[in-house]
Coordinates of C-alpha atoms and ligand atoms in Angstrom, one line a residue:
Chain A
M1 CA -32.7 -31.8 -35.2
T2 CA -35.1 -29.1 -36.0
N3 CA -35.2 -25.9 -34.1
D4 CA -38.7 -24.8 -34.2
R5 CA -38.4 -22.1 -31.5
V6 CA -38.8 -18.8 -33.2
P7 CA -36.7 -16.1 -31.6
P8 CA -38.6 -12.9 -30.8
S9 CA -36.4 -10.9 -33.2
G10 CA -37.5 -13.1 -36.0
L11 CA -33.8 -13.3 -37.2
P12 CA -32.3 -16.7 -38.0
D13 CA -29.9 -18.1 -35.4
P14 CA -26.6 -17.6 -37.4
V15 CA -27.4 -14.0 -38.0
R16 CA -28.2 -13.4 -34.4
R17 CA -25.0 -15.1 -33.4
S18 CA -22.9 -12.9 -35.7
L19 CA -24.7 -9.9 -34.4
F20 CA -23.8 -10.9 -30.9
A21 CA -20.2 -11.4 -32.0
L22 CA -20.2 -8.0 -33.6
G23 CA -21.6 -6.4 -30.5
G24 CA -19.1 -8.1 -28.3
L25 CA -16.3 -7.1 -30.5
G26 CA -17.5 -3.5 -30.5
L27 CA -17.8 -3.5 -26.7
G28 CA -14.3 -4.9 -26.4
A29 CA -12.9 -2.3 -28.8
A30 CA -14.6 0.5 -27.0
T31 CA -13.2 -0.7 -23.7
V32 CA -9.7 -0.9 -25.0
G33 CA -10.0 2.6 -26.7
F34 CA -11.4 4.0 -23.5
L35 CA -8.5 2.6 -21.4
A36 CA -6.0 3.9 -23.9
A37 CA -7.6 7.3 -23.8
T38 CA -7.5 7.3 -20.0
F39 CA -3.9 6.4 -20.1
R40 CA -3.0 9.1 -22.5
F41 CA -5.1 11.5 -20.4
L42 CA -2.8 10.9 -17.5
V43 CA 0.3 12.0 -19.5
P44 CA 0.6 15.7 -19.0
N45 CA 1.0 17.9 -22.1
V46 CA 2.0 21.0 -20.2
L47 CA 4.4 20.9 -17.3
Y48 CA 4.1 23.6 -14.7
E49 CA 7.7 23.1 -13.8
P50 CA 10.7 25.4 -13.8
S51 CA 11.8 25.7 -17.5
R52 CA 14.4 23.1 -18.6
R53 CA 16.3 26.0 -20.3
F54 CA 17.3 28.9 -18.1
A55 CA 19.9 31.6 -17.6
V56 CA 22.1 31.3 -14.5
G57 CA 23.6 34.8 -14.6
P58 CA 26.2 36.8 -16.4
A59 CA 29.4 34.8 -17.3
S60 CA 31.3 37.3 -15.2
D61 CA 29.6 35.9 -12.1
F62 CA 31.7 32.8 -12.5
P63 CA 35.4 33.8 -12.2
P64 CA 38.1 31.7 -13.7
G65 CA 39.0 28.6 -11.6
S66 CA 35.7 28.7 -9.7
G67 CA 33.1 26.0 -9.1
T68 CA 29.7 27.3 -8.1
F69 CA 26.8 25.3 -6.7
L70 CA 23.3 26.6 -7.8
P71 CA 21.1 24.7 -5.3
D72 CA 17.8 25.8 -6.9
R73 CA 18.9 24.4 -10.2
R74 CA 20.7 21.4 -8.7
L75 CA 23.7 22.3 -10.8
Y76 CA 27.4 23.0 -10.6
V77 CA 28.9 25.6 -13.0
F78 CA 32.6 25.6 -13.4
N79 CA 34.9 28.0 -15.2
S80 CA 38.2 26.3 -16.1
A81 CA 41.2 27.4 -18.1
D82 CA 39.6 26.1 -21.3
G83 CA 36.0 27.3 -20.7
F84 CA 32.7 27.0 -18.9
Y85 CA 30.9 23.7 -18.2
A86 CA 27.9 22.6 -16.1
I87 CA 27.6 19.3 -14.1
S88 CA 24.3 18.1 -12.5
S89 CA 24.3 17.7 -8.8
V90 CA 21.6 15.0 -9.0
C91 CA 23.1 11.7 -8.1
T92 CA 22.5 9.1 -10.8
H93 CA 21.8 6.5 -8.1
L94 CA 18.6 7.8 -6.5
G95 CA 18.5 11.5 -7.0
C96 CA 20.1 13.0 -3.9
N97 CA 22.2 16.2 -4.2
V98 CA 26.0 15.4 -4.5
K99 CA 28.5 17.6 -2.6
H100 CA 31.6 19.0 -4.3
I101 CA 34.3 17.8 -2.0
G102 CA 38.0 18.2 -2.8
R103 CA 38.3 17.6 -6.5
G104 CA 35.4 15.3 -6.9
F105 CA 31.8 14.8 -5.7
E106 CA 30.2 12.7 -2.9
C107 CA 26.6 11.7 -2.4
P108 CA 25.2 11.8 1.2
C109 CA 22.6 9.1 0.6
H110 CA 24.4 5.9 -0.3
G111 CA 28.0 7.1 -0.4
S112 CA 28.6 7.2 -4.2
Q113 CA 31.8 9.0 -5.2
F114 CA 32.6 10.8 -8.5
D115 CA 35.8 12.3 -9.9
E116 CA 36.1 15.9 -11.0
N117 CA 34.4 15.0 -14.3
G118 CA 31.5 13.3 -12.6
Q119 CA 32.7 9.8 -13.5
V120 CA 31.8 7.2 -10.9
V121 CA 34.8 6.3 -8.7
H122 CA 33.0 4.2 -6.1
G123 CA 29.6 3.3 -4.9
P124 CA 26.2 2.3 -6.2
A125 CA 25.7 5.1 -8.7
P126 CA 25.4 3.3 -12.1
K127 CA 26.5 6.1 -14.3
A128 CA 28.4 9.4 -14.4
L129 CA 26.8 12.7 -13.4
A130 CA 25.0 14.5 -16.2
W131 CA 26.7 17.3 -18.2
Y132 CA 24.5 19.9 -19.8
A133 CA 25.1 22.2 -22.7
L134 CA 25.9 25.8 -21.9
S135 CA 25.5 28.8 -24.2
L136 CA 25.8 32.5 -24.1
S137 CA 22.7 34.7 -24.5
P138 CA 22.9 37.9 -26.5
R139 CA 23.2 39.7 -23.1
A140 CA 26.2 37.6 -22.0
Q141 CA 24.1 35.4 -19.7
L142 CA 25.2 31.8 -19.3
V143 CA 22.3 29.6 -20.4
V144 CA 21.8 26.0 -19.4
D145 CA 19.7 23.5 -21.3
L146 CA 18.7 20.4 -19.3
D147 CA 17.3 18.8 -22.4
Q148 CA 20.7 18.9 -24.1
P149 CA 23.1 16.5 -22.3
V150 CA 26.7 16.7 -23.5
S151 CA 29.9 14.7 -23.0
P152 CA 32.6 15.7 -20.5
E153 CA 34.7 17.2 -23.3
F154 CA 32.2 20.1 -23.5
R155 CA 33.6 23.6 -22.9
L156 CA 32.0 26.9 -23.6
R157 CA 34.6 29.5 -24.5
A158 CA 33.6 33.0 -23.5
Chain M
M1 CA -58.6 8.6 23.4
S2 CA -55.1 9.6 24.3
Q3 CA -54.5 5.9 24.8
T4 CA -55.2 5.3 21.1
I5 CA -52.9 8.1 20.0
W6 CA -50.2 6.7 22.1
T7 CA -50.6 3.1 20.8
R8 CA -50.8 4.4 17.2
T9 CA -47.6 6.4 17.6
L10 CA -45.8 3.4 19.0
T11 CA -47.1 1.2 16.2
W12 CA -45.9 3.8 13.7
F13 CA -42.4 3.9 15.2
D14 CA -42.4 0.1 15.3
G15 CA -43.3 0.1 11.6
V16 CA -40.3 2.3 10.8
R17 CA -38.0 0.2 12.9
R18 CA -39.2 -3.0 11.2
S19 CA -38.6 -1.4 7.8
V20 CA -35.0 -1.0 8.8
C21 CA -34.3 -4.2 10.8
R22 CA -37.2 -6.5 9.9
V23 CA -36.9 -8.5 13.1
G24 CA -36.7 -7.5 16.7
W25 CA -33.6 -7.8 18.9
P26 CA -32.8 -11.5 18.6
A27 CA -33.2 -13.1 22.0
T28 CA -32.8 -16.8 21.1
D29 CA -30.0 -18.7 19.5
K30 CA -32.2 -19.5 16.6
D31 CA -33.1 -15.8 16.0
R32 CA -29.5 -14.7 16.4
A33 CA -28.4 -17.4 13.9
A34 CA -31.1 -16.1 11.5
A35 CA -29.8 -12.5 12.0
M36 CA -26.3 -13.6 11.1
I37 CA -27.5 -14.8 7.8
S38 CA -30.0 -12.1 6.9
S39 CA -28.1 -8.9 7.9
L40 CA -25.8 -7.4 5.2
F41 CA -23.1 -6.6 7.8
L42 CA -23.3 -9.7 9.9
H43 CA -23.6 -12.2 7.1
I44 CA -19.9 -12.1 6.5
H45 CA -19.9 -14.5 9.4
P46 CA -21.4 -18.0 9.2
A47 CA -24.2 -18.7 11.7
R48 CA -22.1 -21.3 13.4
V49 CA -18.4 -21.6 13.7
S50 CA -16.0 -24.3 14.7
R51 CA -14.6 -24.0 18.2
H52 CA -11.2 -24.1 16.5
V53 CA -11.9 -20.7 14.8
L54 CA -12.2 -19.1 18.2
K55 CA -8.8 -20.3 19.4
P56 CA -6.8 -17.0 19.6
T57 CA -3.5 -18.9 19.0
Y58 CA -4.5 -20.1 15.6
T59 CA -5.0 -16.8 13.7
F60 CA -3.9 -14.4 16.4
A61 CA -6.7 -12.4 14.9
L62 CA -4.2 -10.8 12.5
G63 CA -6.5 -10.7 9.5
L64 CA -9.2 -9.2 11.7
I65 CA -6.9 -6.6 13.1
S66 CA -5.8 -5.7 9.5
A67 CA -9.4 -5.1 8.6
I68 CA -10.0 -3.0 11.8
L69 CA -6.9 -0.9 11.0
F70 CA -8.3 -0.3 7.5
V71 CA -11.5 1.0 9.0
V72 CA -9.7 3.2 11.5
L73 CA -7.5 4.6 8.7
S74 CA -10.5 5.3 6.5
V75 CA -12.3 7.2 9.3
T76 CA -9.4 9.2 10.5
G77 CA -8.2 9.8 6.9
L78 CA -11.6 11.2 5.9
A79 CA -11.5 13.5 8.9
L80 CA -8.0 14.8 8.0
M81 CA -9.3 15.6 4.5
F82 CA -11.4 18.4 5.8
Y83 CA -8.3 20.4 6.6
Y84 CA -5.6 19.0 4.2
V85 CA -4.9 21.0 1.0
P86 CA -2.9 19.0 -1.6
Y87 CA -0.7 21.8 -2.9
P88 CA 3.0 22.1 -1.9
A89 CA 3.5 24.8 0.6
E90 CA -0.2 24.8 1.7
A91 CA 0.0 21.0 2.3
Y92 CA 2.8 21.6 4.8
R93 CA 0.9 24.5 6.4
S94 CA -2.2 22.4 6.8
M95 CA -0.2 19.7 8.6
K96 CA 1.1 22.4 10.9
D97 CA -2.4 23.6 11.5
L98 CA -3.6 20.1 12.3
Q99 CA -0.8 19.8 14.7
F100 CA -1.1 23.1 16.5
V101 CA -4.4 24.8 15.7
V102 CA -7.1 22.3 15.1
T103 CA -8.6 20.8 18.2
F104 CA -7.8 17.1 18.4
G105 CA -6.1 17.5 15.0
I106 CA -2.8 16.2 16.4
V107 CA -4.5 13.1 17.9
L108 CA -6.3 12.3 14.6
R109 CA -3.0 12.7 12.7
N110 CA -1.1 10.5 15.1
I111 CA -3.8 7.8 15.0
H112 CA -3.7 7.9 11.2
R113 CA 0.0 7.7 11.1
W114 CA 0.6 5.0 13.6
S115 CA -2.3 2.9 12.3
A116 CA -0.7 3.1 8.9
H117 CA 2.7 1.8 10.2
A118 CA 0.9 -0.8 12.3
M119 CA -1.1 -2.0 9.3
V120 CA 2.0 -2.7 7.2
G121 CA 3.4 -4.8 10.1
V122 CA 0.1 -6.6 10.9
V123 CA -0.6 -7.5 7.3
F124 CA 2.9 -8.9 7.0
L125 CA 2.5 -11.0 10.2
H126 CA -0.9 -12.2 8.9
M127 CA 0.8 -13.4 5.7
C128 CA 3.4 -15.2 7.9
R129 CA 0.6 -16.8 9.9
V130 CA -1.2 -18.0 6.8
F131 CA 2.1 -19.5 5.5
W132 CA 3.2 -21.1 8.7
T133 CA -0.2 -22.8 9.1
G134 CA -0.2 -23.9 5.4
S135 CA -3.5 -22.1 4.9
Y136 CA -3.0 -21.1 1.3
K137 CA -3.5 -24.7 0.2
R138 CA -6.5 -25.8 -1.9
P139 CA -9.2 -24.5 -1.9
R140 CA -7.7 -21.2 -0.7
E141 CA -5.0 -20.7 -3.4
F142 CA -6.7 -17.8 -5.0
N143 CA -7.5 -16.1 -1.7
W144 CA -3.7 -16.1 -1.0
V145 CA -3.3 -14.3 -4.3
V146 CA -5.9 -11.7 -3.3
G147 CA -4.0 -11.4 -0.1
V148 CA -0.7 -10.7 -1.9
L149 CA -2.5 -8.0 -3.8
L150 CA -3.8 -6.6 -0.5
L151 CA -0.2 -6.5 0.8
L152 CA 0.9 -4.6 -2.3
L153 CA -2.0 -2.2 -1.9
T154 CA -1.2 -1.7 1.7
L155 CA 2.4 -0.8 0.7
G156 CA 1.1 1.5 -2.1
L157 CA -1.2 3.3 0.3
S158 CA 1.6 3.9 2.9
F159 CA 3.9 5.1 0.2
T160 CA 1.5 7.5 -1.4
G161 CA 0.5 8.8 2.0
Y162 CA 4.1 9.4 2.9
L163 CA 4.5 12.3 0.5
L164 CA 1.4 14.2 1.7
P165 CA 2.8 16.1 4.7
W166 CA 5.3 17.7 2.2
D167 CA 8.2 17.9 4.8
Q168 CA 11.8 16.9 4.2
L169 CA 11.2 13.3 5.3
A170 CA 8.3 13.0 2.8
F171 CA 10.1 14.7 -0.1
W172 CA 13.3 12.7 0.0
A173 CA 11.7 9.4 0.8
I174 CA 9.6 9.8 -2.3
T175 CA 12.6 11.1 -4.3
V176 CA 14.5 7.9 -3.5
G177 CA 11.4 5.7 -4.0
T178 CA 10.4 7.1 -7.4
N179 CA 13.9 7.0 -8.6
I180 CA 14.0 3.3 -7.8
A181 CA 10.9 2.9 -10.1
A182 CA 13.0 4.5 -12.9
Y183 CA 15.4 1.6 -12.8
A184 CA 12.7 -0.8 -14.2
P185 CA 13.9 -1.9 -17.7
V186 CA 12.4 -0.3 -20.8
V187 CA 9.4 1.5 -19.1
G188 CA 11.2 2.8 -16.0
D189 CA 11.6 6.4 -17.1
Q190 CA 8.0 6.6 -18.4
V191 CA 6.6 5.1 -15.2
K192 CA 8.5 7.7 -13.2
F193 CA 7.3 10.5 -15.4
L194 CA 3.7 9.3 -15.2
L195 CA 3.9 8.9 -11.4
L196 CA 5.4 12.3 -10.9
G197 CA 3.3 14.0 -13.6
G198 CA 6.6 15.6 -14.8
H199 CA 10.3 15.4 -14.4
V200 CA 10.6 16.6 -10.8
I201 CA 8.5 16.1 -7.6
G202 CA 6.1 19.1 -7.6
A203 CA 2.5 20.2 -7.4
T204 CA 1.3 17.7 -10.0
T205 CA 3.1 14.8 -8.1
L206 CA 1.4 15.8 -4.8
L207 CA -2.0 15.9 -6.5
R208 CA -1.5 12.5 -8.1
F209 CA -0.4 10.9 -4.9
Y210 CA -3.3 12.6 -3.1
V211 CA -5.9 11.2 -5.5
L212 CA -4.2 7.7 -5.4
H213 CA -4.0 7.8 -1.6
C214 CA -7.5 9.2 -0.8
V215 CA -9.6 7.6 -3.5
M216 CA -8.2 5.1 -6.0
L217 CA -6.2 2.8 -3.7
P218 CA -8.7 2.8 -0.8
L219 CA -11.5 1.9 -3.2
A220 CA -9.4 -0.9 -4.6
M221 CA -8.6 -2.0 -1.1
L222 CA -12.2 -2.0 -0.1
L223 CA -13.2 -4.1 -3.1
L224 CA -10.4 -6.7 -2.5
I225 CA -11.0 -6.9 1.2
S226 CA -14.6 -7.7 0.5
L227 CA -13.6 -10.4 -1.9
H228 CA -11.0 -11.7 0.5
V229 CA -13.3 -11.9 3.5
W230 CA -16.2 -13.3 1.4
R231 CA -13.9 -16.1 0.2
V232 CA -12.8 -16.8 3.8
R233 CA -16.5 -17.0 4.6
K234 CA -17.2 -19.4 1.8
D235 CA -14.2 -21.7 2.3
G236 CA -14.4 -21.5 6.1
L237 CA -11.3 -21.0 8.1
S238 CA -8.6 -23.6 7.5
G239 CA -7.9 -26.3 10.0
A240 CA -11.4 -26.8 11.3
E241 CA -11.4 -30.4 10.0
N242 CA -8.4 -31.2 12.2
H243 CA -10.2 -30.5 15.4
A244 CA -13.2 -32.4 16.6
S245 CA -14.4 -31.9 20.1
P246 CA -18.2 -32.4 20.5
T247 CA -20.2 -29.8 22.3
E248 CA -23.8 -30.0 23.5
E249 CA -24.8 -26.5 22.9
L250 CA -26.3 -27.0 19.4
A251 CA -28.1 -30.2 20.2
G252 CA -31.2 -28.5 21.5
V253 CA -31.6 -26.2 18.5
F254 CA -30.7 -28.2 15.5
P255 CA -31.3 -31.9 15.3
A256 CA -28.0 -33.8 14.8
S257 CA -29.0 -35.0 11.4
T258 CA -29.5 -31.5 10.0
K259 CA -26.2 -30.3 8.8
T260 CA -27.3 -27.5 6.5
Y261 CA -29.9 -24.9 7.0
G262 CA -30.8 -21.4 5.9
L263 CA -28.9 -20.2 2.9
M264 CA -26.5 -23.1 3.1
A265 CA -29.4 -25.4 2.2
I266 CA -30.0 -23.8 -1.1
S267 CA -26.3 -23.4 -2.1
K268 CA -25.6 -25.5 -5.1
R269 CA -21.9 -26.1 -4.5
P270 CA -21.1 -28.6 -1.8
Q271 CA -19.9 -26.5 1.1
A272 CA -16.8 -28.0 2.5
S273 CA -17.1 -25.8 5.5
V274 CA -20.6 -27.0 6.3
E275 CA -20.9 -30.5 5.3
A276 CA -17.5 -31.9 6.1
R277 CA -17.6 -30.8 9.6
D278 CA -19.3 -32.3 12.6
P279 CA -22.0 -29.8 13.7
N280 CA -21.4 -30.9 17.3
D281 CA -18.0 -29.2 17.2
E282 CA -19.6 -25.9 16.4
V283 CA -20.9 -22.9 18.4
F284 CA -23.0 -20.0 17.4
A285 CA -21.1 -17.1 15.8
W286 CA -23.3 -14.8 17.8
P287 CA -22.3 -14.4 20.6
H288 CA -19.1 -16.4 20.6
L289 CA -17.3 -15.0 17.5
L290 CA -19.0 -11.6 17.4
Y291 CA -18.2 -10.6 21.0
R292 CA -14.6 -11.7 20.5
E293 CA -14.3 -9.6 17.4
L294 CA -15.8 -6.6 19.2
L295 CA -13.4 -7.1 22.1
I296 CA -10.4 -7.1 19.7
A297 CA -11.7 -4.0 17.9
L298 CA -12.0 -2.3 21.2
A299 CA -8.5 -3.3 22.3
V300 CA -7.0 -2.1 19.0
I301 CA -8.7 1.3 19.3
V302 CA -7.6 1.7 22.9
V303 CA -4.0 0.8 22.1
L304 CA -4.0 3.2 19.1
H305 CA -5.3 6.0 21.3
V306 CA -2.7 5.4 24.0
V307 CA 0.1 5.3 21.5
S308 CA -1.2 8.4 19.7
L309 CA -1.4 10.4 23.0
V310 CA 2.2 9.5 23.9
F311 CA 4.1 9.4 20.6
M312 CA 3.9 12.3 18.1
A313 CA 3.9 11.6 14.4
P314 CA 7.1 13.2 12.9
L315 CA 6.9 16.5 11.0
E316 CA 10.3 17.9 9.8
E317 CA 11.0 21.2 8.1
M318 CA 9.1 22.0 4.8
A319 CA 10.3 20.0 1.8
D320 CA 13.4 21.6 0.3
P321 CA 14.5 20.1 -3.0
T322 CA 17.9 21.9 -2.8
R323 CA 19.0 20.3 0.5
T324 CA 19.3 16.6 0.9
P325 CA 19.2 15.4 4.5
N326 CA 22.0 13.0 5.3
P327 CA 21.1 10.2 5.3
A328 CA 17.9 10.3 3.2
K329 CA 15.8 7.3 4.2
A330 CA 12.7 5.7 2.6
P331 CA 9.8 4.6 4.9
W332 CA 11.0 1.9 7.2
Y333 CA 9.3 -1.0 5.4
F334 CA 11.3 -0.1 2.2
L335 CA 14.6 0.2 4.1
G336 CA 15.4 -3.4 3.4
L337 CA 15.1 -2.6 -0.3
Q338 CA 17.1 0.6 0.2
E339 CA 19.8 -1.4 1.9
L340 CA 20.0 -3.7 -1.2
V341 CA 19.7 -0.6 -3.4
S342 CA 22.9 0.8 -1.8
Y343 CA 24.7 -2.1 -3.4
S344 CA 22.9 -2.1 -6.7
A345 CA 19.9 -0.1 -7.6
L346 CA 18.8 -2.5 -10.3
V347 CA 19.0 -5.6 -8.1
G348 CA 17.6 -4.1 -5.0
G349 CA 15.0 -1.8 -6.6
V350 CA 13.7 -3.9 -9.4
V351 CA 14.9 -7.5 -9.5
V352 CA 14.5 -8.6 -5.9
P353 CA 11.0 -6.9 -5.3
T354 CA 9.7 -8.2 -8.6
L355 CA 10.9 -11.7 -8.0
L356 CA 9.5 -11.7 -4.4
A357 CA 6.1 -10.5 -5.6
L358 CA 6.0 -13.0 -8.4
A359 CA 7.1 -15.8 -6.1
L360 CA 4.4 -14.9 -3.6
L361 CA 1.7 -14.7 -6.3
I362 CA 2.4 -18.2 -7.8
L363 CA 3.4 -19.9 -4.5
P364 CA 0.1 -21.7 -3.9
Y365 CA 0.2 -23.1 -7.5
L366 CA 3.7 -24.5 -7.0
D367 CA 3.4 -25.9 -3.5
R368 CA 0.3 -28.0 -4.2
G369 CA 0.4 -30.8 -1.7
T370 CA -2.3 -30.5 1.0
S371 CA -0.7 -32.4 3.9
G372 CA 0.1 -30.3 6.9
S373 CA -2.4 -27.7 6.1
G374 CA -4.3 -26.0 9.0
R375 CA -1.7 -26.6 11.7
W376 CA 1.1 -24.4 12.9
F377 CA 4.5 -25.6 11.7
A378 CA 3.4 -29.0 10.5
P379 CA 6.4 -31.3 10.3
E380 CA 5.3 -32.3 6.7
R381 CA 5.9 -28.7 5.7
R382 CA 9.4 -28.3 7.2
I383 CA 11.1 -27.5 3.9
A384 CA 8.5 -24.9 2.8
N385 CA 8.5 -23.3 6.3
T386 CA 12.3 -23.2 6.4
I387 CA 12.6 -21.4 3.1
F388 CA 9.8 -18.9 3.8
T389 CA 11.2 -18.2 7.3
A390 CA 14.7 -17.7 6.0
V391 CA 13.5 -15.2 3.3
A392 CA 11.2 -13.4 5.7
A393 CA 14.0 -13.2 8.3
A394 CA 16.5 -11.9 5.7
F395 CA 14.0 -9.2 4.7
V396 CA 13.4 -8.2 8.3
G397 CA 17.1 -8.3 9.0
L398 CA 17.8 -5.9 6.1
I399 CA 15.1 -3.5 7.4
V400 CA 16.7 -3.5 10.8
I401 CA 20.1 -2.8 9.3
G402 CA 18.7 0.0 7.1
T403 CA 16.8 1.5 10.0
F404 CA 19.3 1.3 12.9
F405 CA 22.7 0.6 11.5
R406 CA 23.0 3.2 8.6
G407 CA 24.0 6.7 9.3
P408 CA 25.3 9.7 7.2
N409 CA 26.5 8.6 3.8
W410 CA 24.8 5.3 4.4
A411 CA 27.9 4.3 6.4
W412 CA 27.7 1.7 9.1
V413 CA 26.9 3.0 12.5
W414 CA 26.2 1.3 15.8
P415 CA 22.8 2.5 17.1
W416 CA 24.0 2.6 20.7
K417 CA 26.9 4.9 20.0
Ligands
HEM501 C1 -5.4 -5.6 4.0 C2 -4.9 -6.8 4.2 C3 -5.7 -8.0 4.6 C4 -6.9 -8.1 5.3 C5 -7.8 -7.0 5.8 C6 -7.1 -9.6 5.5 C7 -8.2 -10.1 6.2 C8 -8.3 -11.4 6.5 C9 -9.3 -12.0 7.4 C10 -10.3 -11.2 8.3 C11 -9.1 -13.4 7.4 C12 -9.8 -14.4 8.3 C13 -8.8 -15.1 9.3 C14 -8.0 -14.2 10.1 O1 -8.5 -13.3 10.8 O2 -6.7 -14.5 10.1 C15 -8.1 -13.7 6.4 C16 -7.7 -15.0 6.1 C17 -6.8 -15.2 5.0 N1 -5.9 -14.3 4.5 FE1 -6.0 -12.3 4.7 N2 -6.1 -10.3 4.9 C18 -5.2 -9.4 4.4 C19 -4.0 -9.7 3.7 C20 -3.6 -11.0 3.4 C21 -2.3 -11.3 2.8 C22 -1.2 -10.3 2.6 C23 -2.4 -12.7 2.6 C24 -1.3 -13.6 1.9 C25 -0.4 -13.2 1.1 C26 -3.6 -13.2 3.0 C27 -4.1 -14.5 2.8 C28 -5.1 -15.0 3.5 C29 -5.6 -16.4 3.5 C30 -5.0 -17.5 2.5 C31 -6.6 -16.5 4.4 C32 -7.4 -17.8 4.7 C33 -6.7 -18.4 5.9 C34 -7.4 -19.5 6.6 O3 -8.4 -20.0 6.1 O4 -6.7 -20.0 7.5 N3 -4.4 -12.1 3.5 N4 -7.6 -12.5 5.9
FES502 S1 21.4 8.7 -4.2 FE1 23.5 9.1 -4.3 S2 24.4 7.3 -3.7 FE2 22.3 6.8 -3.6

């Protein structure tokens, strides 16, 4: 069992084999790294979207007892006896705009119904409508923060 | 003198032609058979095919029609790209331009749109044909898997294309569709974010869908169709072994004892398609198969033109994220899922489609017996056929309900009222 073939590289077989293994490993690692980098590349760092935190107007625009639909923000802003609160109009089922009907909300797409707090009463929507934190800017503007969901107990006292 | 110049010119042109085609127009069966093997474009056919392959009632040419539709879609899609701008309001305006300003723009748009709808239906029917004839059995298991991937790619292409006109129909169909993706466990929200390139459908989303629709998915499709058709070529069409009806045509050209020739002769693997068959049952692919294919391509193109001159592709008002149309419907082939989703988003949007796709992918590795393969509705396959037909019918039934029987608020309506 003698291997008298001399490889052109002049390296003994075991060395060549481990060099190949090293090369293969390097190629594999480079491929995985490249795929990971491409994947990360596809996740945007800057979003050219409307800001997630925005003013919706002076608090005085929302008189006591009113409920106002802001279609561009896909948001309802209410002013109740104990303060302001904001409920999303985005149906938690598949994202249609819910309509404020009577005391609750109804979705035109698959007929989900929500009560006045946005809790699901009926239909395929799996969870309640989102509530977002409200605050007052120094110039008495109502400010909504979509990155700050809150519970239905939330009220902003003006 | 002038005689020599003339001859030399002719020889020169003939040299150019020969550099392209190598052989002259094949006049004999043998030359045509050689051309089938040596030409890049023709060699996806064998030189000879079983008579059985030509029977229109075996395949109904559904795979061929799928491929023709893909070519039509590529050509018309490339043409549309010269005018289409993938940026929200501009996108809608370029659709309006195509419809009212660009000469023949409306015809191209209609052909592209209707071919896309047709392709979803035809690919589905092709899958049904393959199932009902038991053609996914050994050795074709993996080609069935490639086929399932092609079906998914077809749906992906239709779905990404649906957003591009940027009208109300597009916007809300994609809203519903991408929100379904968000129901996937664990990764759902990230998948949606990646797909949209943000939290809401906007310019980034449109660009992403555009690149997927115009470059990535068509390239993947081209690659897989090549693989798919190449494997059909290697395995031969199923069912040929069930039909033996000797013909005389080949006798004069190939001695009966020669069963392989040309490339087949040097192939290392035993070619079931060549050696197992009786050569007397075969005819030449050119003209018999080739002319039939050209005829079908012609028929498909004529039908597409007639349909596209009569029926206009829809274009609603520009996308308006503040106003949800009532009802908001996904593309028709997803309405079966949307109907399920209207009961439970998780079940209809994630569980059922995932299970269906997985079941289709592993089907040929579960149903392994080979009896009853290559024939329509073989009695040996009654159970398999019944299950498949029931699932397919349920799916079609749900689509019909979602399309015709669902009105505002997804409430039940009677279409004739
Ligand atoms: C873009 C979509 C597709 C294209 C262009 C395509 C094309 C073709 C063509 C040209 C054939 C030759 C026979 C015929 O014309 O019927 C064929 C056969 C076949 N296709 Fe497809 N196909 C597609 C999708 C599918 C799907 C969705 C499946 C199954 C899930 C599938 C599974 C098969 C199998 C197993 C064969 C071999 C059938 C036999 O030998 O009888 N294909 N396909
Ligand atoms: S999106 Fe509201 S019920 Fe489906």
